[in-house]
Amino acid sequence: MNREAMGTGISIIVLALLFFAFGFFTRDSRAASPKELKPVSEEIIAKIEAAAPSSAVVKPIKPRKILVFWLCNGFYHECIPVANKAIEIMGKKTGAYETVFSDDMNMFDAKKLAQFDAILFNNTTQLDFNEPARKQAFMDFVKGGKGIIGLHAASDNFYKWPEAAEMIGGQFIAHPWTGDKVWAIKVYEPNHPLNAPFKGEDFKVKDEIYRQKKFGKEESRRILLTLDMDDPATKEAKGAMESDRDMPVSWIKDYGKGRIFYCGLGHNNEIYYRPAILQHELDGIQFALGDLKVDAAPTVNEKGQK
Ligand SMILES: [Zn+2]
């Protein structure tokens, strides 16, 4: 190699290192979320409008307002604008609630949160509540009697805050059931009112299903939907294990004076065009808001264990 070629080679390496360092240092906490959400097409809006419930199971006790939060510090789900639209349409169509959308962490302030009846985490990832005042405002909100709703990646947060992860009731570990294939979902407690939309029938979804970490020895959740490991394709998914049997997909729980509803479905857009799933979500939202009173006592399994 002559001197000129060597010089060029070194310059390329130096430039590459500078480029990498610049990228590293300018990466802020909002790197994963876009600054603005893409508008949802008329075609998709029409599908959601057609699938959304025409009425709510119960009339709200008073006008309800939900903060729909969608900030991603980790993976950004392309379905976020579609899910936001579905939540908005369900509220408008049924009168169950109104919505305010935000990706601003400054919303987690006691005064700002006071106007809301629930917070819905729409596929948020790697949320970081570093500041003690934010943590306090958020915990006071739910423990004081308000609602928390989580869709899909809402359990992919709070890795440095176990108390909040335990409050949601699960935490992402892996997803052997990838979003490009069809998996079986079991209606775990067919007679539970929040499962009424499924009419006792297990179903299949093209979606990504999480293996979730469970918190504590005792079950604290009322489990509504689970992964159906009796389905051969679901059982034989790459990386699936026998211990994934009855992996919870949707649940509710009481927490302090507040209520949690989590639904793990919702990686793909098409989940938001399915009438039964949207009705399940609306009913879960109404539970979290405190309008729909249902049994949220922890599920007791066949062995009599919680
Ligand atoms: Zn996902």
Short mmCIF file of C-alpha atoms and ligand atoms in Angstrom, two decimals:
data_model
loop_
_atom_site.label_atom_id
_atom_site.label_comp_id
_atom_site.label_asym_id
_atom_site.label_seq_id
_atom_site.Cartn_x
_atom_site.Cartn_y
_atom_site.Cartn_z
CA MET A 1 0.00 0.00 0.00
CA ASN A 2 1.44 3.39 -0.95
CA ARG A 3 1.39 6.37 1.41
CA GLU A 4 -1.51 8.06 -0.36
CA ALA A 5 -3.74 5.00 -0.13
CA MET A 6 -2.83 4.58 3.54
CA GLY A 7 -3.71 8.23 4.19
CA THR A 8 -7.08 7.81 2.51
CA GLY A 9 -7.74 4.66 4.54
CA ILE A 10 -6.95 6.42 7.82
CA SER A 11 -9.15 9.39 6.84
CA ILE A 12 -12.07 7.05 6.17
CA ILE A 13 -11.61 5.37 9.57
CA VAL A 14 -11.42 8.75 11.37
CA LEU A 15 -14.54 9.98 9.55
CA ALA A 16 -16.41 6.79 10.42
CA LEU A 17 -15.45 7.15 14.11
CA LEU A 18 -16.56 10.81 14.14
CA PHE A 19 -19.84 9.86 12.47
CA PHE A 20 -20.47 7.13 15.07
CA ALA A 21 -19.57 9.46 18.00
CA PHE A 22 -21.85 12.21 16.65
CA GLY A 23 -24.71 9.78 16.30
CA PHE A 24 -24.14 8.44 19.80
CA PHE A 25 -24.02 11.83 21.54
CA THR A 26 -26.97 13.33 19.69
CA ARG A 27 -29.24 10.38 20.46
CA ASP A 28 -31.79 11.77 22.87
CA SER A 29 -34.48 10.02 24.83
CA ARG A 30 -36.98 10.63 22.00
CA ALA A 31 -34.88 8.92 19.37
CA ALA A 32 -37.38 6.13 18.77
CA SER A 33 -40.61 8.14 18.52
CA PRO A 34 -41.21 10.30 15.45
CA LYS A 35 -41.75 14.00 16.23
CA GLU A 36 -45.16 13.84 14.59
CA LEU A 37 -47.39 10.85 14.06
CA LYS A 38 -48.28 9.88 10.48
CA PRO A 39 -51.89 10.71 9.57
CA VAL A 40 -54.17 7.67 9.43
CA SER A 41 -55.66 7.01 5.98
CA GLU A 42 -59.38 7.38 5.29
CA GLU A 43 -59.50 3.69 4.42
CA ILE A 44 -58.19 2.68 7.87
CA ILE A 45 -60.47 5.18 9.64
CA ALA A 46 -63.45 3.62 7.82
CA LYS A 47 -62.40 0.14 8.98
CA ILE A 48 -62.11 1.29 12.61
CA GLU A 49 -65.44 3.17 12.43
CA ALA A 50 -67.14 0.02 11.16
CA ALA A 51 -65.57 -2.22 13.82
CA ALA A 52 -65.90 0.07 16.86
CA PRO A 53 -68.74 -0.70 19.30
CA SER A 54 -71.86 1.37 18.67
CA SER A 55 -72.58 1.73 22.37
CA ALA A 56 -70.84 1.30 25.70
CA VAL A 57 -71.95 -1.44 28.11
CA VAL A 58 -72.55 1.20 30.80
CA LYS A 59 -73.16 4.92 30.71
CA PRO A 60 -70.28 6.79 32.36
CA ILE A 61 -71.05 7.93 35.91
CA LYS A 62 -69.68 11.34 34.89
CA PRO A 63 -67.88 12.72 31.81
CA ARG A 64 -64.54 10.91 31.53
CA LYS A 65 -61.22 12.07 30.15
CA ILE A 66 -58.28 9.81 29.23
CA LEU A 67 -54.67 10.81 28.69
CA VAL A 68 -53.45 8.64 25.80
CA PHE A 69 -49.66 8.51 26.04
CA TRP A 70 -47.50 7.16 23.22
CA LEU A 71 -43.84 8.11 23.84
CA CYS A 72 -41.32 5.42 22.85
CA ASN A 73 -37.76 5.49 24.12
CA GLY A 74 -37.22 2.02 22.67
CA PHE A 75 -38.94 0.25 19.77
CA TYR A 76 -41.56 2.36 17.97
CA HIS A 77 -44.67 0.46 16.84
CA GLU A 78 -46.00 1.63 13.46
CA CYS A 79 -49.53 0.89 14.69
CA ILE A 80 -49.44 3.73 17.27
CA PRO A 81 -51.37 6.30 15.14
CA VAL A 82 -53.93 3.61 14.22
CA ALA A 83 -54.39 2.58 17.87
CA ASN A 84 -54.73 6.26 18.89
CA LYS A 85 -57.44 6.64 16.24
CA ALA A 86 -59.26 3.51 17.44
CA ILE A 87 -59.26 4.75 21.04
CA GLU A 88 -60.49 8.18 19.93
CA ILE A 89 -63.24 6.75 17.70
CA MET A 90 -64.50 4.36 20.42
CA GLY A 91 -64.81 7.25 22.86
CA LYS A 92 -66.59 9.53 20.37
CA LYS A 93 -68.92 6.84 19.02
CA THR A 94 -70.08 5.60 22.44
CA GLY A 95 -69.71 8.69 24.64
CA ALA A 96 -67.71 6.61 27.15
CA TYR A 97 -64.84 9.13 27.37
CA GLU A 98 -62.93 11.89 25.63
CA THR A 99 -59.24 11.67 24.79
CA VAL A 100 -56.15 13.86 25.01
CA PHE A 101 -53.02 12.59 23.20
CA SER A 102 -49.49 13.30 24.34
CA ASP A 103 -45.89 12.13 24.18
CA ASP A 104 -44.67 14.73 26.67
CA MET A 105 -43.24 13.39 29.95
CA ASN A 106 -44.11 16.75 31.56
CA MET A 107 -47.73 15.53 31.63
CA PHE A 108 -46.73 13.43 34.65
CA ASP A 109 -47.34 16.27 37.04
CA ALA A 110 -49.93 16.14 39.84
CA LYS A 111 -51.80 19.26 38.64
CA LYS A 112 -51.87 18.20 34.99
CA LEU A 113 -52.94 14.63 35.81
CA ALA A 114 -55.78 15.83 38.06
CA GLN A 115 -57.99 16.52 34.98
CA PHE A 116 -57.82 12.85 33.84
CA ASP A 117 -59.73 9.76 34.96
CA ALA A 118 -57.26 7.32 33.40
CA ILE A 119 -53.94 7.13 31.55
CA LEU A 120 -53.70 4.81 28.55
CA PHE A 121 -50.24 3.69 27.48
CA ASN A 122 -50.44 3.06 23.73
CA ASN A 123 -47.44 0.87 22.93
CA THR A 124 -45.03 3.03 24.93
CA THR A 125 -41.56 1.49 25.30
CA GLN A 126 -38.71 1.92 27.77
CA LEU A 127 -40.45 4.71 29.64
CA ASP A 128 -38.22 6.33 32.16
CA PHE A 129 -39.68 8.13 35.17
CA ASN A 130 -36.35 9.34 36.50
CA GLU A 131 -37.69 12.27 38.46
CA PRO A 132 -39.12 11.50 41.93
CA ALA A 133 -41.91 14.09 41.51
CA ARG A 134 -43.13 12.34 38.32
CA LYS A 135 -43.05 8.94 40.00
CA GLN A 136 -44.98 10.30 42.95
CA ALA A 137 -47.60 12.02 40.76
CA PHE A 138 -48.11 8.84 38.72
CA MET A 139 -48.39 6.49 41.72
CA ASP A 140 -50.67 8.90 43.62
CA PHE A 141 -52.89 9.01 40.50
CA VAL A 142 -53.51 5.26 40.38
CA LYS A 143 -53.36 4.47 44.10
CA GLY A 144 -55.76 7.37 44.71
CA GLY A 145 -58.48 5.70 42.64
CA LYS A 146 -57.89 6.36 38.95
CA GLY A 147 -57.27 3.99 36.04
CA ILE A 148 -54.32 2.71 34.04
CA ILE A 149 -54.81 1.04 30.65
CA GLY A 150 -52.02 -0.67 28.74
CA LEU A 151 -52.00 -1.84 25.12
CA HIS A 152 -49.43 -4.37 23.87
CA ALA A 153 -45.97 -2.77 24.48
CA ALA A 154 -47.29 -1.04 27.60
CA SER A 155 -45.58 -3.92 29.43
CA ASP A 156 -42.22 -3.02 27.79
CA ASN A 157 -41.51 -0.23 30.30
CA PHE A 158 -40.34 0.48 33.83
CA TYR A 159 -37.23 -1.74 33.77
CA LYS A 160 -35.64 0.52 36.39
CA TRP A 161 -38.85 0.92 38.37
CA PRO A 162 -40.12 -2.51 39.54
CA GLU A 163 -43.00 -1.01 41.52
CA ALA A 164 -44.55 0.41 38.33
CA ALA A 165 -43.91 -2.79 36.35
CA GLU A 166 -45.61 -4.78 39.11
CA MET A 167 -48.52 -2.32 39.02
CA ILE A 168 -49.07 -3.03 35.28
CA GLY A 169 -48.91 -6.73 36.18
CA GLY A 170 -46.46 -8.09 33.59
CA GLN A 171 -43.25 -7.28 31.80
CA PHE A 172 -41.96 -8.20 28.35
CA ILE A 173 -39.39 -11.01 28.28
CA ALA A 174 -39.56 -12.29 24.68
CA HIS A 175 -41.94 -12.82 21.78
CA PRO A 176 -41.59 -16.28 20.27
CA TRP A 177 -45.03 -15.58 18.68
CA THR A 178 -44.02 -13.04 16.05
CA GLY A 179 -46.35 -10.53 14.39
CA ASP A 180 -46.12 -12.11 10.93
CA LYS A 181 -47.98 -15.31 11.87
CA VAL A 182 -51.33 -16.40 13.27
CA TRP A 183 -51.58 -17.53 16.92
CA ALA A 184 -54.33 -19.00 19.06
CA ILE A 185 -55.87 -17.09 21.96
CA LYS A 186 -57.94 -18.78 24.65
CA VAL A 187 -60.86 -17.03 26.34
CA TYR A 188 -59.56 -18.05 29.75
CA GLU A 189 -62.62 -17.13 31.78
CA PRO A 190 -65.51 -17.31 29.31
CA ASN A 191 -68.12 -16.13 31.82
CA HIS A 192 -66.29 -13.01 32.91
CA PRO A 193 -68.27 -9.90 31.81
CA LEU A 194 -65.19 -8.39 30.10
CA ASN A 195 -65.02 -11.52 27.91
CA ALA A 196 -68.68 -11.27 26.81
CA PRO A 197 -67.63 -9.88 23.37
CA PHE A 198 -65.97 -13.23 22.54
CA LYS A 199 -69.17 -15.23 23.22
CA GLY A 200 -67.14 -18.05 24.76
CA GLU A 201 -65.24 -18.73 21.54
CA ASP A 202 -61.46 -18.97 21.44
CA PHE A 203 -59.99 -17.13 18.46
CA LYS A 204 -56.91 -16.57 16.34
CA VAL A 205 -54.97 -13.40 15.69
CA LYS A 206 -52.17 -12.34 13.38
CA ASP A 207 -50.26 -10.45 16.03
CA GLU A 208 -47.17 -10.49 18.20
CA ILE A 209 -47.68 -12.16 21.58
CA TYR A 210 -45.38 -11.57 24.54
CA ARG A 211 -43.92 -13.93 27.09
CA GLN A 212 -44.45 -11.83 30.20
CA LYS A 213 -42.67 -11.80 33.50
CA LYS A 214 -45.00 -12.43 36.40
CA PHE A 215 -44.54 -10.54 39.65
CA GLY A 216 -44.65 -12.12 43.09
CA LYS A 217 -45.55 -15.69 44.11
CA GLU A 218 -49.26 -15.04 44.28
CA GLU A 219 -51.31 -14.19 41.20
CA SER A 220 -52.47 -10.58 41.51
CA ARG A 221 -54.34 -10.40 38.19
CA ARG A 222 -57.77 -11.48 37.03
CA ILE A 223 -56.68 -13.25 33.86
CA LEU A 224 -59.07 -12.80 30.92
CA LEU A 225 -57.26 -14.05 27.79
CA THR A 226 -54.27 -16.39 27.50
CA LEU A 227 -52.12 -17.90 24.79
CA ASP A 228 -53.64 -21.21 23.68
CA MET A 229 -50.81 -23.73 23.78
CA ASP A 230 -53.20 -26.53 22.76
CA ASP A 231 -52.99 -25.08 19.26
CA PRO A 232 -50.16 -26.92 17.44
CA ALA A 233 -48.76 -23.88 15.59
CA THR A 234 -48.77 -21.78 18.78
CA LYS A 235 -47.12 -24.57 20.80
CA GLU A 236 -44.50 -25.18 18.13
CA ALA A 237 -43.51 -21.53 17.61
CA LYS A 238 -39.72 -21.15 17.55
CA GLY A 239 -38.61 -20.57 21.15
CA ALA A 240 -41.97 -21.52 22.75
CA MET A 241 -41.73 -23.56 25.96
CA GLU A 242 -44.13 -25.75 27.92
CA SER A 243 -43.98 -23.16 30.72
CA ASP A 244 -45.68 -20.70 28.32
CA ARG A 245 -48.94 -22.62 28.79
CA ASP A 246 -51.70 -20.21 29.81
CA MET A 247 -49.43 -17.18 29.35
CA PRO A 248 -51.72 -14.24 30.19
CA VAL A 249 -52.57 -11.98 27.25
CA SER A 250 -55.21 -9.75 28.84
CA TRP A 251 -56.01 -9.04 32.49
CA ILE A 252 -57.43 -6.62 35.02
CA LYS A 253 -56.43 -5.91 38.58
CA ASP A 254 -57.11 -3.58 41.45
CA TYR A 255 -54.22 -1.50 42.69
CA GLY A 256 -54.62 0.69 45.74
CA LYS A 257 -57.96 2.42 45.14
CA GLY A 258 -57.29 2.34 41.37
CA ARG A 259 -57.73 -0.18 38.56
CA ILE A 260 -55.57 -1.61 35.77
CA PHE A 261 -56.61 -3.08 32.40
CA TYR A 262 -53.90 -4.52 30.16
CA CYS A 263 -54.43 -6.08 26.73
CA GLY A 264 -51.35 -7.58 25.09
CA LEU A 265 -52.93 -7.67 21.63
CA GLY A 266 -52.21 -4.71 19.38
CA HIS A 267 -48.87 -5.01 17.57
CA ASN A 268 -50.50 -5.07 14.13
CA ASN A 269 -53.00 -2.58 12.71
CA GLU A 270 -55.57 -5.28 12.00
CA ILE A 271 -56.19 -5.82 15.73
CA TYR A 272 -57.91 -2.41 15.70
CA TYR A 273 -60.38 -3.53 13.02
CA ARG A 274 -61.72 -6.50 15.01
CA PRO A 275 -65.11 -5.77 16.62
CA ALA A 276 -64.83 -8.28 19.51
CA ILE A 277 -61.33 -7.10 20.45
CA LEU A 278 -62.37 -3.43 20.32
CA GLN A 279 -65.42 -4.19 22.50
CA HIS A 280 -63.12 -6.05 24.97
CA GLU A 281 -60.85 -3.00 25.04
CA LEU A 282 -63.73 -0.55 25.50
CA ASP A 283 -65.13 -2.67 28.35
CA GLY A 284 -61.66 -2.87 29.93
CA ILE A 285 -61.29 0.90 29.61
CA GLN A 286 -64.67 1.38 31.30
CA PHE A 287 -63.53 -0.94 34.11
CA ALA A 288 -60.33 1.13 34.53
CA LEU A 289 -62.39 4.34 34.53
CA GLY A 290 -64.50 2.96 37.38
CA ASP A 291 -67.74 2.90 35.36
CA LEU A 292 -68.05 -0.84 34.69
CA LYS A 293 -68.02 -2.79 37.95
CA VAL A 294 -66.71 -6.34 37.49
CA ASP A 295 -64.94 -8.91 39.64
CA ALA A 296 -61.19 -8.19 39.58
CA ALA A 297 -60.25 -10.63 42.37
CA PRO A 298 -57.06 -12.53 41.39
CA THR A 299 -57.54 -15.63 39.26
CA VAL A 300 -57.32 -18.88 41.19
CA ASN A 301 -56.06 -21.78 39.04
CA GLU A 302 -57.06 -25.46 39.08
CA LYS A 303 -54.53 -26.17 41.82
CA GLY A 304 -56.25 -23.62 44.03
CA GLN A 305 -53.24 -21.30 43.82
CA LYS A 306 -53.51 -17.61 43.26
ZN ZN B 1 -44.96 -5.47 19.25
#
